[in-house]
Short mmCIF file of C-alpha atoms and ligand atoms in Angstrom, two decimals:
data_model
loop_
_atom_site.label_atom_id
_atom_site.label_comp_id
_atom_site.label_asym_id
_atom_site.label_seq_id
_atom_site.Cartn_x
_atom_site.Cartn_y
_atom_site.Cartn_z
CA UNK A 1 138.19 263.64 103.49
CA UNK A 2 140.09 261.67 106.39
CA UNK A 3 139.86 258.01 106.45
CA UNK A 4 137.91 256.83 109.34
CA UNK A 5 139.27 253.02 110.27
CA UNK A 6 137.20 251.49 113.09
CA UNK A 7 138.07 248.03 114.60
CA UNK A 8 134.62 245.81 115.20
CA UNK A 9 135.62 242.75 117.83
CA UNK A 10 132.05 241.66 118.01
CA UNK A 11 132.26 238.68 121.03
CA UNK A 12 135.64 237.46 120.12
CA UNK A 13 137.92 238.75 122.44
CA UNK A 14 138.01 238.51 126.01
CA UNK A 15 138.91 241.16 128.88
CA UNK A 16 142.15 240.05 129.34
CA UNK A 17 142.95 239.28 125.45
CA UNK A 18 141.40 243.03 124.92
CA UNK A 19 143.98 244.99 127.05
CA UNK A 20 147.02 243.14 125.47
CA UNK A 21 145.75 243.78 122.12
CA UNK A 22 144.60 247.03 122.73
CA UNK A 23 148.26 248.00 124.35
CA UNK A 24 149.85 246.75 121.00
CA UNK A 25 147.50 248.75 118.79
CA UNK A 26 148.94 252.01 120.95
CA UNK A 27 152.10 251.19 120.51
CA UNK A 28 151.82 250.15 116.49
CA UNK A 29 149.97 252.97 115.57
CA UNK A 30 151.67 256.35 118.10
CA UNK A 31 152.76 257.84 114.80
CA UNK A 32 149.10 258.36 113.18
CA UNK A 33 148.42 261.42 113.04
CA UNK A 34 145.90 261.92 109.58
CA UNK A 35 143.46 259.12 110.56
CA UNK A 36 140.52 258.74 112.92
CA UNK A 37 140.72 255.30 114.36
CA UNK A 38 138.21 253.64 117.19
CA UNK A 39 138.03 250.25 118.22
CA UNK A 40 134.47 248.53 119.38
CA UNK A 41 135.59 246.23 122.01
CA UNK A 42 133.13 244.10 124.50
CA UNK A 43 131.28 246.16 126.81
CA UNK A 44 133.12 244.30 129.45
CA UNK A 45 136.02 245.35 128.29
CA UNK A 46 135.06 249.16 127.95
CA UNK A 47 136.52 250.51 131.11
CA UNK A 48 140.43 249.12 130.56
CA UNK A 49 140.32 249.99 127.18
CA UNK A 50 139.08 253.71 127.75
CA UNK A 51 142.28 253.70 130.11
CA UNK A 52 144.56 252.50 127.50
CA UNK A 53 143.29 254.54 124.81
CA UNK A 54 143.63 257.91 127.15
CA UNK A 55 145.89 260.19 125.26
CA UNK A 56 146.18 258.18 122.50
CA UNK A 57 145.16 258.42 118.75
CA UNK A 58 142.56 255.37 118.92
CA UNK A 59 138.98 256.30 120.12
CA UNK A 60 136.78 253.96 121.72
CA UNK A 61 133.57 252.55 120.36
CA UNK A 62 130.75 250.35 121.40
CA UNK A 63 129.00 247.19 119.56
CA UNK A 64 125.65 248.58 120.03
CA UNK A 65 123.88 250.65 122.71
CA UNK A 66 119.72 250.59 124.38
CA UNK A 67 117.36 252.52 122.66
CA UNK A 68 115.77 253.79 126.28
CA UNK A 69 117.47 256.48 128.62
CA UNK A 70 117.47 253.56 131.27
CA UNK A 71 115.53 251.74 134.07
CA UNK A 72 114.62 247.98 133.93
CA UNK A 73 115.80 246.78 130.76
CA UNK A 74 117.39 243.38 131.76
CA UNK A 75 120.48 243.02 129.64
CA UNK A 76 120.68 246.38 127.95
CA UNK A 77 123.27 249.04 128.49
CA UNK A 78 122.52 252.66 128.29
CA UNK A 79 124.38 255.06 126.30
CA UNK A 80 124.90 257.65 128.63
CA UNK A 81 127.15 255.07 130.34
CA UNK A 82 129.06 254.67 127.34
CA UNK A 83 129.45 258.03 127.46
CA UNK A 84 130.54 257.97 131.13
CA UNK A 85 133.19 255.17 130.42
CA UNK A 86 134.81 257.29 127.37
CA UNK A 87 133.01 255.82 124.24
CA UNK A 88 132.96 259.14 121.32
CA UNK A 89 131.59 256.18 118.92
CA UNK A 90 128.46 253.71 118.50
CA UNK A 91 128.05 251.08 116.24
CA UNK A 92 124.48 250.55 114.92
CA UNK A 93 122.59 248.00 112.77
CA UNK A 94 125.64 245.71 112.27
CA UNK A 95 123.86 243.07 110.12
CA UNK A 96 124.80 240.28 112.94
CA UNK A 97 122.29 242.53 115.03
CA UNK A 98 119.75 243.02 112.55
CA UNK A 99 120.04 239.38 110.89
CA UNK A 100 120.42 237.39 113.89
CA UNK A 101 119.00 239.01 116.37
CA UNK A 102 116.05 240.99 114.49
CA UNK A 103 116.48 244.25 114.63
CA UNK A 104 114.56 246.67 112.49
CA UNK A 105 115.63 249.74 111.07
CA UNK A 106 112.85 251.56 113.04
CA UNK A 107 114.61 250.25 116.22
CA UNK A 108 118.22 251.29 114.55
CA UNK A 109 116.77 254.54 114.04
CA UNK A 110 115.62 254.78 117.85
CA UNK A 111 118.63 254.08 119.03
CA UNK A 112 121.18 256.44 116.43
CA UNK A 113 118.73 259.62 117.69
CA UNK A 114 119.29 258.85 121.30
CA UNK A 115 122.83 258.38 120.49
CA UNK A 116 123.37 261.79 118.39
CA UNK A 117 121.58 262.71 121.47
CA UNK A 118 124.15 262.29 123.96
CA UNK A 119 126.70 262.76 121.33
CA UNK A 120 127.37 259.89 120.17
CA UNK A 121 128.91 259.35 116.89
CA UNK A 122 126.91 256.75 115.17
CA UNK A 123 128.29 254.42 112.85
CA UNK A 124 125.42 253.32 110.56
CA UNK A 125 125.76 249.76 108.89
CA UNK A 126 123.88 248.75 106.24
CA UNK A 127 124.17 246.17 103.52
CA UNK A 128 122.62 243.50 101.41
CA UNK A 129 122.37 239.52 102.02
CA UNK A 130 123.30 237.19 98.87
CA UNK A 131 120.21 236.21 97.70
CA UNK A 132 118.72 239.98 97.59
CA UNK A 133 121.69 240.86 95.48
CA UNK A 134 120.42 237.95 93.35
CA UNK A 135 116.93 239.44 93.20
CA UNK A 136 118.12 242.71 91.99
CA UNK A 137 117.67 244.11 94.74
CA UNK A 138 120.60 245.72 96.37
CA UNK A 139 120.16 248.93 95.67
CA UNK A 140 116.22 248.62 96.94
CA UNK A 141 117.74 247.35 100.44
CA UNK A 142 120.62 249.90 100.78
CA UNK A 143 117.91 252.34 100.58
CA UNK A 144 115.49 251.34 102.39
CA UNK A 145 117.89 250.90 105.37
CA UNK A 146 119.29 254.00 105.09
CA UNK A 147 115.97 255.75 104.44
CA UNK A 148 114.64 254.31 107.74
CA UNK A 149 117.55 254.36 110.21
CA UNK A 150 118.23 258.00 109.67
CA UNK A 151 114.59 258.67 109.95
CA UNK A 152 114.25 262.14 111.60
CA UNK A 153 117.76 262.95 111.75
CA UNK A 154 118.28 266.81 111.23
CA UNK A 155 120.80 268.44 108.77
CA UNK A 156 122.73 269.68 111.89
CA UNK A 157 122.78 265.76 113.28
CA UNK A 158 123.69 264.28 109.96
CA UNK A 159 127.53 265.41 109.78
CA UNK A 160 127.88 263.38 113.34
CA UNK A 161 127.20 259.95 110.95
CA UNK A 162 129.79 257.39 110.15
CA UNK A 163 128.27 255.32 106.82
CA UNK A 164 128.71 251.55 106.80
CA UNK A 165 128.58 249.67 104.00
CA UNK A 166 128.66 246.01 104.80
CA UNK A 167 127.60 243.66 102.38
CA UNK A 168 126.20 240.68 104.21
CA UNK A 169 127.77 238.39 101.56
CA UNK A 170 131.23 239.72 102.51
CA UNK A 171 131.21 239.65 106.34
CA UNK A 172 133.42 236.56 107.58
CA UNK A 173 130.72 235.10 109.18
CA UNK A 174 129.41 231.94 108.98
CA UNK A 175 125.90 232.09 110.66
CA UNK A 176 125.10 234.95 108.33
CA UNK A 177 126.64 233.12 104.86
CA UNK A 178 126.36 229.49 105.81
CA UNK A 179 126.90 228.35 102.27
CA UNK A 180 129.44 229.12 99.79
CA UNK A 181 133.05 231.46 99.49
CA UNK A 182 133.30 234.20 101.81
CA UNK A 183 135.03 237.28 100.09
CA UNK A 184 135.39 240.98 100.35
CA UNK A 185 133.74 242.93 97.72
CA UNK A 186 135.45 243.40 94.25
CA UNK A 187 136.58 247.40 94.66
CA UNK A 188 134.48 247.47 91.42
CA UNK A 189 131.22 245.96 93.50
CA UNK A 190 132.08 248.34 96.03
CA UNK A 191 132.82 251.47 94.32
CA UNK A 192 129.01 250.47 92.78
CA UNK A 193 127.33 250.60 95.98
CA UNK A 194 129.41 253.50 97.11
CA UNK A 195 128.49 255.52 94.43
CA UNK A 196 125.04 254.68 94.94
CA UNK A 197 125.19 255.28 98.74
CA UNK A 198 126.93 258.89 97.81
CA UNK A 199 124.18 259.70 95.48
CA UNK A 200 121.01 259.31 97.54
CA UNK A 201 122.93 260.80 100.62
CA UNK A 202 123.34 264.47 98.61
CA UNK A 203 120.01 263.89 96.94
CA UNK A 204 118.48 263.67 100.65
CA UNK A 205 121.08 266.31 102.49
CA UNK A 206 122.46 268.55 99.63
CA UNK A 207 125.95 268.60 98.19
CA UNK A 208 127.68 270.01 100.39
CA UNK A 209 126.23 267.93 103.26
CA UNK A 210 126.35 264.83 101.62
CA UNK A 211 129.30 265.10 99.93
CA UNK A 212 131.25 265.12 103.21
CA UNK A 213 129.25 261.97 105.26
CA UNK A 214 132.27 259.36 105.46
CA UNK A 215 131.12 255.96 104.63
CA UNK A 216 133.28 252.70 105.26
CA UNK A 217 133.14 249.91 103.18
CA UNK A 218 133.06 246.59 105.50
CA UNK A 219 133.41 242.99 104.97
CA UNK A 220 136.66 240.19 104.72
CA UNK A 221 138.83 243.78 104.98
CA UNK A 222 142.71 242.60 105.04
CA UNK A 223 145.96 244.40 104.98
CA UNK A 224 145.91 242.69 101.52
CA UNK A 225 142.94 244.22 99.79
CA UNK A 226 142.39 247.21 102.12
CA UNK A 227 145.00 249.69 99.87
CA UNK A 228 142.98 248.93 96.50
CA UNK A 229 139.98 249.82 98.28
CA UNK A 230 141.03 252.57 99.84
CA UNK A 231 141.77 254.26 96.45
CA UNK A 232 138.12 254.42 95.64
CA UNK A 233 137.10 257.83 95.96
CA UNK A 234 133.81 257.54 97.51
CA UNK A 235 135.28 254.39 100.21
CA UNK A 236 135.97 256.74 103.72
CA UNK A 237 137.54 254.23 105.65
CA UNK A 238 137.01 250.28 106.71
CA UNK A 239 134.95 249.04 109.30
CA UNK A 240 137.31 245.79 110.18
CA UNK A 241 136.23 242.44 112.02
CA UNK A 242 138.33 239.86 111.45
CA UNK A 243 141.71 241.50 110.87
CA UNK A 244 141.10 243.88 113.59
CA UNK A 245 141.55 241.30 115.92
CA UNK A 246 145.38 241.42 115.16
CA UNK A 247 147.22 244.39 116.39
CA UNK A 248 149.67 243.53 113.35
CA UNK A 249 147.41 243.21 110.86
CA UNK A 250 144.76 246.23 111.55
CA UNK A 251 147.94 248.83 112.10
CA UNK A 252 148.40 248.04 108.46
CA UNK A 253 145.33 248.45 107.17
CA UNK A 254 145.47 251.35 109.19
CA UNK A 255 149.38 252.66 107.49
CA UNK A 256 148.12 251.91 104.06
CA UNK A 257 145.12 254.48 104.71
CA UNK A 258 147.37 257.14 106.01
CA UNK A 259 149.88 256.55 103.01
CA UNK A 260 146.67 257.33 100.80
CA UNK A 261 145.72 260.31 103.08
P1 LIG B 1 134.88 240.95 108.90
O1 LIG B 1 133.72 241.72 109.69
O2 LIG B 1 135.98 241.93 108.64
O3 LIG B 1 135.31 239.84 109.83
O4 LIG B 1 134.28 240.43 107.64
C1 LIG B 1 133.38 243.03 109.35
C2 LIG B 1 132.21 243.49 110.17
O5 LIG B 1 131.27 242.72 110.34
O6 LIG B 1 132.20 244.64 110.66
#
């Protein structure tokens, strides 16, 4: 399967930052040719970076996307003008949306169907805080998200899905881990929920379905750690915050996946 590397900026980079960064990312990685790579910029900063992109290798992504077709949703932004402005990716459920500003599964779900609807490819995070791994329950979490987020999601619609795992605990975040070391996953821990991830996806979809559903792993990602998690068989990719915001350092996350490829 081909790595899938996908750059997530969340609100830390600015229109004019964004183009600069974006034209080094073009220029770093013109040579790719055995990866799929998008970047998640701003919305504001859709429309330059859809320009830059054109006729490149790096596809563009949004942060998140409304649930509704449109009309008056103060503050939302419809997919069909993602669409419109070039977007071929969506990401979904990021924890910062669902732990800081409360969305449900059942909304993540709403929004990934209208997404496959205008086709979309949605990129489905999921992942477990700290304290839920220390009440045993990771695995519980994992699949309760995933159970409910791809709720109604036909075996046609299913090969259009980008996995995320993102432990909570390993996103370089401070509102979501206020206390304590902030570290990627151990490949071991990841290769865990991987497996686990694997497992109930070709239990729900069949083998041959579920077998071939990439799924990132997420969370503190460098150009340092990326390569030994990269050898895991069931880790598809990185979804990349952080590093991602460095043309530098995400082209070599991105060099060390096509080395492996
Ligand atoms: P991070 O973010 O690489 O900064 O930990 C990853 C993510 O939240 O997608």
């Amino acid at each position: 399967m081909r790595y899938i590397i996908g750059g997530n900026w969340k609100m830390q980079m600015g229109p004019l930052n964004s183009i600069k960064i974006a034209k080094e990312m073009v220029n770093h990685l013109k040579d790719i040719k055995n990866i799929e790579i998008f970047i998640a910029p701003s919305y504001t900063s859709l429309k330059d970076l859809s320009e830059i992109f054109k006729g490149s290798n790096i596809k563009l992504s949004a942060q998140n996307m409304s649930e509704f077709d449109e009309g008056a949703f103060t503050g939302e932004i419809a997919g069909k003008w993602l669409v419109e402005l070039g977007c071929s990716y969506v990401i979904l459920g990021h924890s910062e949306r669902r732990r800081i500003f409360g969305e449900s599964s059942e909304k993540v779900n709403k929004k990934l169907l209208k997404a496959l609807e205008l086709g979309l490819k949605p990129v489905l995070c999921i992942g477990e805080t700290a304290q839920e791994r220390i009440e045993g329950k990771k695995f519980r979490v994992n699949e309760e998200q995933l159970e409910k987020s791809l709720s109604n999601v036909s075996l046609n619609q299913i090969s259009q899905i980008i996995i995320a795992y993102e432990p909570v605990w390993a996103i370089n975040n401070r509102a979501l881990n206020p206390v304590g070391e902030i570290r990627a996953a151990t490949p071991a821990e990841a290769k865990e929920m991987h497996d686990f991830i694997r497992s109930w996806l070709i239990d729900k979809y069949g083998s041959n379905i579920g077998q071939n559903i990439p799924i990132q792993y997420g969370g503190s990602v460098t150009p340092e750690n990326s390569e030994e998690l990269f050898k895991i068989p069931n880790i598809n990719g990185a979804l990349v915050g952080t590093s991602s915001l460095s043309a530098e350092k995400f082209s070599k996350i991105v060099f060390y996946a096509s080395k492996l490829s």
